[in-house]
PDB file of C-alpha atoms and ligand atoms in Angstrom:
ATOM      1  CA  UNK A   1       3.998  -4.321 -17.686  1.00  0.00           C
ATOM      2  CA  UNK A   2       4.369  -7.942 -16.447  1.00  0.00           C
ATOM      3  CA  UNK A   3       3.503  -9.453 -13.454  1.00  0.00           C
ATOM      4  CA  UNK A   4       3.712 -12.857 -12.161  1.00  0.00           C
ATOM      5  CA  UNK A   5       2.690 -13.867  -8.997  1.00  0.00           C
ATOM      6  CA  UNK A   6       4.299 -16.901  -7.252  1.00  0.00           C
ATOM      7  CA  UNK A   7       1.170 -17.965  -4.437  1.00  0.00           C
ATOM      8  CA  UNK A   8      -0.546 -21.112  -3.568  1.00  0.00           C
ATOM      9  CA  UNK A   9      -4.143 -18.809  -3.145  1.00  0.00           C
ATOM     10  CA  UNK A  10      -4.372 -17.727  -6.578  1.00  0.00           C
ATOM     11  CA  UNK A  11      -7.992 -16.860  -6.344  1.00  0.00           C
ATOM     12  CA  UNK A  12      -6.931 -14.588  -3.952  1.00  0.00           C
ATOM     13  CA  UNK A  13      -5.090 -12.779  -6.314  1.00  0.00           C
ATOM     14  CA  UNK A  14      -7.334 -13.313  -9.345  1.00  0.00           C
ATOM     15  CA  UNK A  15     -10.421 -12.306  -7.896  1.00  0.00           C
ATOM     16  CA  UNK A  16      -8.816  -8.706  -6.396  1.00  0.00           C
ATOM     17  CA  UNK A  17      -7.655  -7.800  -9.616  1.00  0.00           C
ATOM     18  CA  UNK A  18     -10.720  -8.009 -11.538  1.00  0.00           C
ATOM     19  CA  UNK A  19     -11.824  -4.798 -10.347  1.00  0.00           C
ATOM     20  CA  UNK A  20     -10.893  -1.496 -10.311  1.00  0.00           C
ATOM     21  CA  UNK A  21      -7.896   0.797 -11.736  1.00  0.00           C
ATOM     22  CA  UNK A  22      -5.372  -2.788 -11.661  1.00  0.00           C
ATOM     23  CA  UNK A  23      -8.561  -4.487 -13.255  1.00  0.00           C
ATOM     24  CA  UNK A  24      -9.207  -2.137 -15.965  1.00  0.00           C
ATOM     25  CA  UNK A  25      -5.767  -1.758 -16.695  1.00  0.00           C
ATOM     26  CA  UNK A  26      -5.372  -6.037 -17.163  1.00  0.00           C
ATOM     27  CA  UNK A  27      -8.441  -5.526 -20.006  1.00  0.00           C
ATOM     28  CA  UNK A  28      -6.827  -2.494 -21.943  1.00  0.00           C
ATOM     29  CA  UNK A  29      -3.381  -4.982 -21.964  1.00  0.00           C
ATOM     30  CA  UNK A  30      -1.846  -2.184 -19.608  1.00  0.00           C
ATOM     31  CA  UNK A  31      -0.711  -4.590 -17.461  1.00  0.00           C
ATOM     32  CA  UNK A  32      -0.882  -8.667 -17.946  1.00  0.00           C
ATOM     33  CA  UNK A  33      -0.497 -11.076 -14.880  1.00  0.00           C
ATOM     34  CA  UNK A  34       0.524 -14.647 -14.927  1.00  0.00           C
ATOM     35  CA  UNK A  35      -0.173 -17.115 -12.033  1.00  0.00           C
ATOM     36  CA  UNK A  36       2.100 -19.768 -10.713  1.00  0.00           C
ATOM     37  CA  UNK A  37       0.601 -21.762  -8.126  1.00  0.00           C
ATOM     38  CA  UNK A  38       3.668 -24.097  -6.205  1.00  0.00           C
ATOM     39  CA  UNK A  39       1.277 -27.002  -6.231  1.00  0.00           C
ATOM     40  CA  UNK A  40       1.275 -27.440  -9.616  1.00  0.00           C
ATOM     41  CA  UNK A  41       4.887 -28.218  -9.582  1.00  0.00           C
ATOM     42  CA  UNK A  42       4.526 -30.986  -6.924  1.00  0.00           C
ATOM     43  CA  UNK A  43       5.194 -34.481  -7.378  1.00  0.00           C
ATOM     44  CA  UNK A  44       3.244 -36.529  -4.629  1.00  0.00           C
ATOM     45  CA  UNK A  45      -0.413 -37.485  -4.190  1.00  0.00           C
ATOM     46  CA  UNK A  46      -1.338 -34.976  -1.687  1.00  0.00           C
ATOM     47  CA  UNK A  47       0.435 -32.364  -3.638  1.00  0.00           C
ATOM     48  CA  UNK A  48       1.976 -30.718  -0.764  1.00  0.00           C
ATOM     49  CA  UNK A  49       3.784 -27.534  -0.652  1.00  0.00           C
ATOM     50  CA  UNK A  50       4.579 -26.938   3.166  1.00  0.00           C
ATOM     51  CA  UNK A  51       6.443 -29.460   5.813  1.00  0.00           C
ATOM     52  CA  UNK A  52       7.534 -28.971   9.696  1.00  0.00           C
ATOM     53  CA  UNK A  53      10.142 -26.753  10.972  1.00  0.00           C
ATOM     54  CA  UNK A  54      13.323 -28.627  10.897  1.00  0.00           C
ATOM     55  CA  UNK A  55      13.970 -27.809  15.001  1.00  0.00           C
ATOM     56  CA  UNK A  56      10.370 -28.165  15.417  1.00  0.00           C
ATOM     57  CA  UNK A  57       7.898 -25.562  17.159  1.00  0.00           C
ATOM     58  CA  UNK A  58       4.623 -24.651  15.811  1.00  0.00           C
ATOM     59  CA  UNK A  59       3.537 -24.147  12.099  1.00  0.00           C
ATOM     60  CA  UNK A  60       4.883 -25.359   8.508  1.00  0.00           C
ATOM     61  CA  UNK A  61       7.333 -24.285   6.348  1.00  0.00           C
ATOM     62  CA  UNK A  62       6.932 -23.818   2.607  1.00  0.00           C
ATOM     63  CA  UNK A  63       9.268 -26.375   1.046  1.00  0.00           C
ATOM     64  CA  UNK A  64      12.095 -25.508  -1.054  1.00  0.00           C
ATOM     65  CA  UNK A  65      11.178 -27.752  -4.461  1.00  0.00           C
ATOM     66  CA  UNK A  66       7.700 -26.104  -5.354  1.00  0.00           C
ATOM     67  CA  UNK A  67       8.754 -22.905  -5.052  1.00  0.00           C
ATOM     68  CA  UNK A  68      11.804 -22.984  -6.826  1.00  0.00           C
ATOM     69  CA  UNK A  69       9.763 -25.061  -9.625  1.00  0.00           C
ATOM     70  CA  UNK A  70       7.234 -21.922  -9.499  1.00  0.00           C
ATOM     71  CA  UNK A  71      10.242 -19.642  -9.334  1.00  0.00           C
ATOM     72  CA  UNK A  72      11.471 -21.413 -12.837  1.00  0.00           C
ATOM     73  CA  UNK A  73       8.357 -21.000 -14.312  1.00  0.00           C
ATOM     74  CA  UNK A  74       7.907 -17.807 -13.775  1.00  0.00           C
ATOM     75  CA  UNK A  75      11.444 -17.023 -14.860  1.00  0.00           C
ATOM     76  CA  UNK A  76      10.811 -18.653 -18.203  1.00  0.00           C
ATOM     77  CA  UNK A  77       7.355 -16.707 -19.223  1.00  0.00           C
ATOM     78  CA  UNK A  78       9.662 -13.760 -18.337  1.00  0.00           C
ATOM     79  CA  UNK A  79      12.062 -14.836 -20.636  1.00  0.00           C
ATOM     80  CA  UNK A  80       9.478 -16.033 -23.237  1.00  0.00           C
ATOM     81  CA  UNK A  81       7.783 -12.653 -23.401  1.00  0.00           C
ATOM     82  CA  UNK A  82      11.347 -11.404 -23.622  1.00  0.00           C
ATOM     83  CA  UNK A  83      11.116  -8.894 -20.334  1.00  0.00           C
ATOM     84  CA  UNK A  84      13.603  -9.368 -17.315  1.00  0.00           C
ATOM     85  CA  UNK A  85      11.578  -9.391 -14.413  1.00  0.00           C
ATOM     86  CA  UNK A  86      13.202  -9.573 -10.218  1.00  0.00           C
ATOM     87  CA  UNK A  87      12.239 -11.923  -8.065  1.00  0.00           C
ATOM     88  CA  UNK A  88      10.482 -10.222  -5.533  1.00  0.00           C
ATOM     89  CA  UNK A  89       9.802 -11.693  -1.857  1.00  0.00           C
ATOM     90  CA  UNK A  90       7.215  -9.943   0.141  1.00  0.00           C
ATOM     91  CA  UNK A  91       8.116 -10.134   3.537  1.00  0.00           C
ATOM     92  CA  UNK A  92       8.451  -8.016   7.265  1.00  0.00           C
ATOM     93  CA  UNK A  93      12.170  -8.072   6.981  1.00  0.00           C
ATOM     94  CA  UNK A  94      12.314  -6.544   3.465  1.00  0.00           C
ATOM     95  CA  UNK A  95      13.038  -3.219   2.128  1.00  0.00           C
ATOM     96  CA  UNK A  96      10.049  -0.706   2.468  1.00  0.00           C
ATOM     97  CA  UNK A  97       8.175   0.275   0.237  1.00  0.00           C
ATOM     98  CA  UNK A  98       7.804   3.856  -0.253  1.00  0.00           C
ATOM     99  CA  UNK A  99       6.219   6.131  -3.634  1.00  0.00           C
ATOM    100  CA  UNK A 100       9.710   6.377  -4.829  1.00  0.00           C
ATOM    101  CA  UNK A 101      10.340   2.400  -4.833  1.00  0.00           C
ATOM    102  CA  UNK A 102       6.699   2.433  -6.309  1.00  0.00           C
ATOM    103  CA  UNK A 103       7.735   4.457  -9.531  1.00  0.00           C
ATOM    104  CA  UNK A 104      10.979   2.627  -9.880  1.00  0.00           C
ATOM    105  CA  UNK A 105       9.409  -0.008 -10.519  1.00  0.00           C
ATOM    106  CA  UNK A 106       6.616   1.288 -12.598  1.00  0.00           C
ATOM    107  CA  UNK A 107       9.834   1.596 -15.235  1.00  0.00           C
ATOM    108  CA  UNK A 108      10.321  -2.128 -15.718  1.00  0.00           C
ATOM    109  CA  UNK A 109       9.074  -4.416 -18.152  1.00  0.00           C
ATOM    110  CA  UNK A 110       8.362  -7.502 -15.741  1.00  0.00           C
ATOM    111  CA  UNK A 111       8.164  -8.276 -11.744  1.00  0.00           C
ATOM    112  CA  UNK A 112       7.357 -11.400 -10.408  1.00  0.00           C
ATOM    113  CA  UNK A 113       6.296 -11.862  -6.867  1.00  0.00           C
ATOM    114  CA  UNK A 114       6.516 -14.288  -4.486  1.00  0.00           C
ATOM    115  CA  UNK A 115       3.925 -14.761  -1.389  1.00  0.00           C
ATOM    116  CA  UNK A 116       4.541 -16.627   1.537  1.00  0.00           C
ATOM    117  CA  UNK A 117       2.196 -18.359   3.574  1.00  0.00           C
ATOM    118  CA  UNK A 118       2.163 -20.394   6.924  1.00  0.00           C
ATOM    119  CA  UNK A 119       5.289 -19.428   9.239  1.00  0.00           C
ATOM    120  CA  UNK A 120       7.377 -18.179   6.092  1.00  0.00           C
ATOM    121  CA  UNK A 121       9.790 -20.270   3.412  1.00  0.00           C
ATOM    122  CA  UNK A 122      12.559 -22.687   3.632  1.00  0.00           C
ATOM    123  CA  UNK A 123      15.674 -19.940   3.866  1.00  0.00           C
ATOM    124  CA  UNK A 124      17.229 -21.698   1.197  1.00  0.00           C
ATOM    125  CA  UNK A 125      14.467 -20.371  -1.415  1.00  0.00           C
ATOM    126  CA  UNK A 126      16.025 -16.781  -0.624  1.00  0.00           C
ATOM    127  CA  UNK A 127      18.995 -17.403  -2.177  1.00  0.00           C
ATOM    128  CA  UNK A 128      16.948 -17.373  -5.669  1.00  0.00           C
ATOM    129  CA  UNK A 129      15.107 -14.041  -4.664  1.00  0.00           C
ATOM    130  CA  UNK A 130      16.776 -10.621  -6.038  1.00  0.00           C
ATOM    131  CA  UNK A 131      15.048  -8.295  -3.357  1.00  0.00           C
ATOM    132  CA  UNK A 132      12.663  -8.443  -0.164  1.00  0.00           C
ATOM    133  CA  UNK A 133      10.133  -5.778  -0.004  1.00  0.00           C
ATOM    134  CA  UNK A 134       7.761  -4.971   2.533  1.00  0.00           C
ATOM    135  CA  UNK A 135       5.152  -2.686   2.720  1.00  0.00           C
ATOM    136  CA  UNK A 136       4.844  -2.083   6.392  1.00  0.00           C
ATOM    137  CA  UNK A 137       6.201  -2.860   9.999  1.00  0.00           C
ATOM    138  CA  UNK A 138       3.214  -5.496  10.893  1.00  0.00           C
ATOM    139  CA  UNK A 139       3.031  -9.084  10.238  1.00  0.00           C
ATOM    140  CA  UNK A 140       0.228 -10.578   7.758  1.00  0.00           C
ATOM    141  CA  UNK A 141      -0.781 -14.220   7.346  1.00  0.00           C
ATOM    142  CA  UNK A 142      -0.003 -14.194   3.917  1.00  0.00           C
ATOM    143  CA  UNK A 143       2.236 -12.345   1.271  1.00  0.00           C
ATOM    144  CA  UNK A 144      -0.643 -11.760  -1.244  1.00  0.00           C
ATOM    145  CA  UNK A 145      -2.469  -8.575   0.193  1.00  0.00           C
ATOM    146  CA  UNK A 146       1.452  -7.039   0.126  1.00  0.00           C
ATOM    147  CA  UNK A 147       1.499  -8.417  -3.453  1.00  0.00           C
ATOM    148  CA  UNK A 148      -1.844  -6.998  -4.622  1.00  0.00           C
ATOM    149  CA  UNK A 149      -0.678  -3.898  -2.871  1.00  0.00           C
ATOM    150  CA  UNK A 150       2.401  -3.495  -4.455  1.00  0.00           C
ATOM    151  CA  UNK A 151       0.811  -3.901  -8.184  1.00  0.00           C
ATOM    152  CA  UNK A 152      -2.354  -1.517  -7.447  1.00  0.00           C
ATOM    153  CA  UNK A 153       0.068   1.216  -6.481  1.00  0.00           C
ATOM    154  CA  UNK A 154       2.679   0.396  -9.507  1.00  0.00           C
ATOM    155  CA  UNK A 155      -0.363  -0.074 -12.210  1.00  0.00           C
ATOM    156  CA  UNK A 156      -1.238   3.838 -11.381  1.00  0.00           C
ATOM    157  CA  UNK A 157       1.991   4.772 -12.572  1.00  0.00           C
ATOM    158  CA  UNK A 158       2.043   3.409 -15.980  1.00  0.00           C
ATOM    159  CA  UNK A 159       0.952   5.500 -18.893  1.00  0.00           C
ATOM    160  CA  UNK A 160      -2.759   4.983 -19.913  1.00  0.00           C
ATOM    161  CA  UNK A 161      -4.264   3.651 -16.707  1.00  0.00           C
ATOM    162  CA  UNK A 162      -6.739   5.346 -15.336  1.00  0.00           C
ATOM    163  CA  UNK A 163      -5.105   6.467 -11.963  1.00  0.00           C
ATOM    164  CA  UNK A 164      -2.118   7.479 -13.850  1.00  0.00           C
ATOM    165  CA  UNK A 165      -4.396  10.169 -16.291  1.00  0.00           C
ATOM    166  CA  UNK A 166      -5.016  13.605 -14.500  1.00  0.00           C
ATOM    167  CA  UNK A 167      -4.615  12.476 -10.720  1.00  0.00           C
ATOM    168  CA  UNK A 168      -0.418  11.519 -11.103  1.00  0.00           C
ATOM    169  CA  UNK A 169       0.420  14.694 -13.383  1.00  0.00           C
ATOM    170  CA  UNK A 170      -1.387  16.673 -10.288  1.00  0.00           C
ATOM    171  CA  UNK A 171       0.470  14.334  -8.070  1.00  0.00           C
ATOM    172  CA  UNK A 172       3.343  15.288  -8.750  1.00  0.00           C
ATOM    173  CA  UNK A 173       3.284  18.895  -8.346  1.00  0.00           C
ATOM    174  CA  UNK A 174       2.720  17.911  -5.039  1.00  0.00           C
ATOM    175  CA  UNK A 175       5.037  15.150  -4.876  1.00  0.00           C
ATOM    176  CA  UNK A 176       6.492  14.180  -1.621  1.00  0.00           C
ATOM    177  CA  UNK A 177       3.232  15.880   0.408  1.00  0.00           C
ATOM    178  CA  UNK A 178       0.248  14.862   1.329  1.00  0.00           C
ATOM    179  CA  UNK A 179      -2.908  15.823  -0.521  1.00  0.00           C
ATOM    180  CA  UNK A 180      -4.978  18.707   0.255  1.00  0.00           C
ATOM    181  CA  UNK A 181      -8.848  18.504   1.141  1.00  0.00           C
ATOM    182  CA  UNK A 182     -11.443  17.720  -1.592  1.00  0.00           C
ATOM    183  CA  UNK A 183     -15.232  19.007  -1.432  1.00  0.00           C
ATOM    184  CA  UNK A 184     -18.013  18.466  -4.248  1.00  0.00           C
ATOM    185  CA  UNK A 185     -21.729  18.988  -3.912  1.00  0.00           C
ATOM    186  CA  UNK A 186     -23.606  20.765  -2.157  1.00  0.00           C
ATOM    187  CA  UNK A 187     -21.959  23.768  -1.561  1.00  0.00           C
ATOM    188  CA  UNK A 188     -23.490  24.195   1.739  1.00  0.00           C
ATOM    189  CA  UNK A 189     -23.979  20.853   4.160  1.00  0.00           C
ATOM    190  CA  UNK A 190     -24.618  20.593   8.176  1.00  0.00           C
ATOM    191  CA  UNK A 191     -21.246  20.230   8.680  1.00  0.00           C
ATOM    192  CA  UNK A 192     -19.757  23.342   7.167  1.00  0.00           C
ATOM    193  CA  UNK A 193     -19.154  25.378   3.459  1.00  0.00           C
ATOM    194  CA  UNK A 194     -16.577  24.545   0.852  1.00  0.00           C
ATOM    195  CA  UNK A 195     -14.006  27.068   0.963  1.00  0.00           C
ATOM    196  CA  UNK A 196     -14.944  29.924  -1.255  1.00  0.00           C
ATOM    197  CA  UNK A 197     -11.670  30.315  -3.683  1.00  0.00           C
ATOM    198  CA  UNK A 198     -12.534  26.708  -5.069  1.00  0.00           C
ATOM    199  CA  UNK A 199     -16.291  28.048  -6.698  1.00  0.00           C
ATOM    200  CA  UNK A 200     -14.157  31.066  -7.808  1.00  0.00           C
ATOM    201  CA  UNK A 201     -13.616  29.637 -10.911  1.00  0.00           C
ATOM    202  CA  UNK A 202      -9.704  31.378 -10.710  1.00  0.00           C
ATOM    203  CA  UNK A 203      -7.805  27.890 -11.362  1.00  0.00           C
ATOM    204  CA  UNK A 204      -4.252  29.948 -10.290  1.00  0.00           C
ATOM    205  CA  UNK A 205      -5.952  30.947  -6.862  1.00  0.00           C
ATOM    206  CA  UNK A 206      -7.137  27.813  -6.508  1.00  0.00           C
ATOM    207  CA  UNK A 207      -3.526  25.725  -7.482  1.00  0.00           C
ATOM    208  CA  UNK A 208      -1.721  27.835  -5.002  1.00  0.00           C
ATOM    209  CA  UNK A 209      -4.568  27.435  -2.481  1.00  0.00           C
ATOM    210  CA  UNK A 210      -4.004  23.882  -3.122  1.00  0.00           C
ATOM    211  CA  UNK A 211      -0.353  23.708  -2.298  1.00  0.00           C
ATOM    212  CA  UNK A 212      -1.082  25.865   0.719  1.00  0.00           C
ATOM    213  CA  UNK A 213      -3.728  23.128   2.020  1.00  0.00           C
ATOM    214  CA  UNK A 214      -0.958  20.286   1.096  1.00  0.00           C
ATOM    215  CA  UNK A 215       2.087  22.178   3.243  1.00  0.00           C
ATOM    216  CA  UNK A 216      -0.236  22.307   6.118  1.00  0.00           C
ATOM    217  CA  UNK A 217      -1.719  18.821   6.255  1.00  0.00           C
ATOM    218  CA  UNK A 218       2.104  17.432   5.962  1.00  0.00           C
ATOM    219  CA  UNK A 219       3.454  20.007   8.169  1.00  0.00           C
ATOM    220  CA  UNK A 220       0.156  18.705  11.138  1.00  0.00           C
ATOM    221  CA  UNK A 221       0.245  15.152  10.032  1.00  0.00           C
ATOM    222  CA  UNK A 222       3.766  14.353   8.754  1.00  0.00           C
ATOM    223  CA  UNK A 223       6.451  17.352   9.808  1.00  0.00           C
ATOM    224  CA  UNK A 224       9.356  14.324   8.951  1.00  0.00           C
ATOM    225  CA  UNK A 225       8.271  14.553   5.232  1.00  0.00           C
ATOM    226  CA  UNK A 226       9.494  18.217   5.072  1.00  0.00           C
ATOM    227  CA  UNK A 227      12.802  18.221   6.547  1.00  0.00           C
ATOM    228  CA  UNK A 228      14.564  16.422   4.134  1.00  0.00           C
ATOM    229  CA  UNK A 229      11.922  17.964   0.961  1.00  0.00           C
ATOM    230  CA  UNK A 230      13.601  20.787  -1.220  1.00  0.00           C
ATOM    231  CA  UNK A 231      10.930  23.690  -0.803  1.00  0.00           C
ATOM    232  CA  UNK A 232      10.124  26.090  -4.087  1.00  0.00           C
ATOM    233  CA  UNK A 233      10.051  29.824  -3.380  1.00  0.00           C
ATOM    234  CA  UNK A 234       6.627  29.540  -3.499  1.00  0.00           C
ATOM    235  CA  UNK A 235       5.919  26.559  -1.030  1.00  0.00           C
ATOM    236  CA  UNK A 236       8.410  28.685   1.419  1.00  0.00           C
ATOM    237  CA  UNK A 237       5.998  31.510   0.729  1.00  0.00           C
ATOM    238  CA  UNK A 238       3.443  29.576   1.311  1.00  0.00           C
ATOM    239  CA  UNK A 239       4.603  27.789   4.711  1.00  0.00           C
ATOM    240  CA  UNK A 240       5.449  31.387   5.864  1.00  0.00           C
ATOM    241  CA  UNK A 241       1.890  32.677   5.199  1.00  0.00           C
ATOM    242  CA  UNK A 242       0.656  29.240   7.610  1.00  0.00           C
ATOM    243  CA  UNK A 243       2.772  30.237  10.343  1.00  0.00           C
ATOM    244  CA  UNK A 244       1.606  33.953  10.188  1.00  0.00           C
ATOM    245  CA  UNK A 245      -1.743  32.247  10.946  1.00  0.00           C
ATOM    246  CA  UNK A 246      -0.719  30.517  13.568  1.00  0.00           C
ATOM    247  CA  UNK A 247       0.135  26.827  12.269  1.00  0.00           C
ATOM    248  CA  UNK A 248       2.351  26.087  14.697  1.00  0.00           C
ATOM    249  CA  UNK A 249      -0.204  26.301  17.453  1.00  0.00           C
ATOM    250  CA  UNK A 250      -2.614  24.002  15.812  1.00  0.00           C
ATOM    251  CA  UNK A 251      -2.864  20.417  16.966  1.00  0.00           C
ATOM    252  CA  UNK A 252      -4.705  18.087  15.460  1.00  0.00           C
TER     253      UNK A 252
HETATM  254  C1  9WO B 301       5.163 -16.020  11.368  1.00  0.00           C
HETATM  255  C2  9WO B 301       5.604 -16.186  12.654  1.00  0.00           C
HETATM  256  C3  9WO B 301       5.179 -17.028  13.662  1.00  0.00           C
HETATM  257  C4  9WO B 301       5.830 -16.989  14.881  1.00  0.00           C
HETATM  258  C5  9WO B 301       6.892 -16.133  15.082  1.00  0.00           C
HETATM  259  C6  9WO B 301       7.303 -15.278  14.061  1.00  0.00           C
HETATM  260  C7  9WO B 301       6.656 -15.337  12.851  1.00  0.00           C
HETATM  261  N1  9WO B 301       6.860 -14.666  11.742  1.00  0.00           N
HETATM  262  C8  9WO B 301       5.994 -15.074  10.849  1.00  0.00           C
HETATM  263  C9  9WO B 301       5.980 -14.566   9.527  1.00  0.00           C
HETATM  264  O1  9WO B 301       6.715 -13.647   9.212  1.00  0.00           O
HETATM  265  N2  9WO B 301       5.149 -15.173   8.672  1.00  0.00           N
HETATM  266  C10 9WO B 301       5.070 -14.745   7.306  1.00  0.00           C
HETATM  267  C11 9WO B 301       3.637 -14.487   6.976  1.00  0.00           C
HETATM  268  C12 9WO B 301       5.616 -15.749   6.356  1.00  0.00           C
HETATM  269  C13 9WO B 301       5.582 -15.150   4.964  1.00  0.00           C
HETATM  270  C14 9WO B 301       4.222 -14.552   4.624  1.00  0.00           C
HETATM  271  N3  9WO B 301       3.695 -13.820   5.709  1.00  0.00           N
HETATM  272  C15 9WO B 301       3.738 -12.469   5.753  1.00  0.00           C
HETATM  273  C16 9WO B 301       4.177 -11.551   4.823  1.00  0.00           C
HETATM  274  N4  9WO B 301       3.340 -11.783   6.818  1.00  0.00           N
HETATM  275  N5  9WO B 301       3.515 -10.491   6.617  1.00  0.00           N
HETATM  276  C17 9WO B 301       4.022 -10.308   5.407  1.00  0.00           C
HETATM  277  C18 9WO B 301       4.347  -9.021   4.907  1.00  0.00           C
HETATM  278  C19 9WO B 301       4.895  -8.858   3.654  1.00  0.00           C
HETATM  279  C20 9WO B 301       5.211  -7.575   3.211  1.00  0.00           C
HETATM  280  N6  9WO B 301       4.983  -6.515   3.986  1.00  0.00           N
HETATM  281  C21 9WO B 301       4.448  -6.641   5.205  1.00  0.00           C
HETATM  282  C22 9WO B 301       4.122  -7.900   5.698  1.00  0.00           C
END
């Protein structure tokens, strides 16, 4: 897959994905990412990519010319590599993201990404983005951390990465819950014994062990996840064995 990110701190974004899953996955030519910085498409001296609110108040605006040069550019490595690749903005007032956006679009060939900076872009630039997306009700500085976000959760998704090996097939047996506790050594710490069923060395106990842990950690930490989930005869099995032992009275 694609990417090309539209940002005036492109060290920001170069350095982050050096390591890691998103890093190793640029060095096996998983995933390939092009930078397009909006100064390099000014004309002036100073090279500037931001001016004052038309209206005034405080802060700068980026200006419509170097992004929509950066936009072009971007558009035309898309083309030139022969994927089609949105325009994505990163921004509070987008879409959310969620693990279902996040595998949608783990299926395309191409994004490119646009980050904002200062007080946000000249409006005009949105009329050249396909979709807004953000990934959370808070506001940032910056649209790269939502940018770097977005492509370390979509690079785990496409085949041959190292996030996407064992830990997404398991995923998605549980997809749509959270995930159930992990231990590893020592079997026996201060602070308490790893359950016995995982050193059982019976991998179906354990599996539907699993699932049981994963229905109650969503049903404590995230009941709204179940009501609109499909349950399995076994996960209703499973919920019904939690509230035999008393789930419903646990707070955490
Ligand atoms: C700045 C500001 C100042 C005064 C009053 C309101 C204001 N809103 C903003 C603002 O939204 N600034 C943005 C900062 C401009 C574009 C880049 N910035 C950004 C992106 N902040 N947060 C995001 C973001 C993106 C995706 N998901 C979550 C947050």
């Amino acid at each position: 897959m694609w990417f090309g990110v539209i940002s005036i701190m492109t060290g920001m974004i170069s350095e982050a994905s050096r390591t890691g899953v998103f890093g190793r996955a640029i060095d096996q030519n998983l995933v390939s990412l092009d930078l397009f910085d909006p100064r390099r498409h000014t004309t002036d001296r100073h090279q500037t990519v931001d001016d004052r609110p038309y209206g005034g108040g405080p802060g700068m605006v980026m200006m419509v010319a170097p992004l929509l040069a950066a936009i072009s550019a971007a558009t035309a490595e898309a083309d030139r590599r022969g994927v089609t690749a949105p325009v994505v903005y990163l921004s509070p007032q987008g879409e959310r993201l969620d693990q279902k956006m996040v595998k949608e679009f783990a299926e395309m060939p191409g994004l490119i990404l646009l980050c904002g900076r200062y007080e946000g872009i000249d409006e005009r630039v949105i009329g050249h983005v396909d979709r807004q997306v953000s990934i959370g009700d808070y506001v940032l500085t910056n649209g790269e951390l939502p940018a770097l976000v977005m492509m370390d959760a979509i690079s785990r998704h496409l085949p041959g990465t190292l996030g996407n090996a064992a830990s997404v097939v398991e995923e998605s047996h549980l997809d749509g819950l959270l995930d159930y506790p992990h231990y590893t050594r020592p079997e026996i710490v201060g602070t308490g014994q790893v359950p016995a069923v995982l050193t059982s060395g019976d991998h179906a106990a354990i599996g539907r062990w699993r699932l049981k842990q994963a229905l109650r950690q969503t049903w404590l930490a995230r009941p709204d996840m179940l009501t609109d989930r499909p349950l399995s005869a076994l996960e209703r099995a499973l919920l019904g064995e939690l509230f035999d032992e008393g789930l419903s009275e646990q707070v955490r």
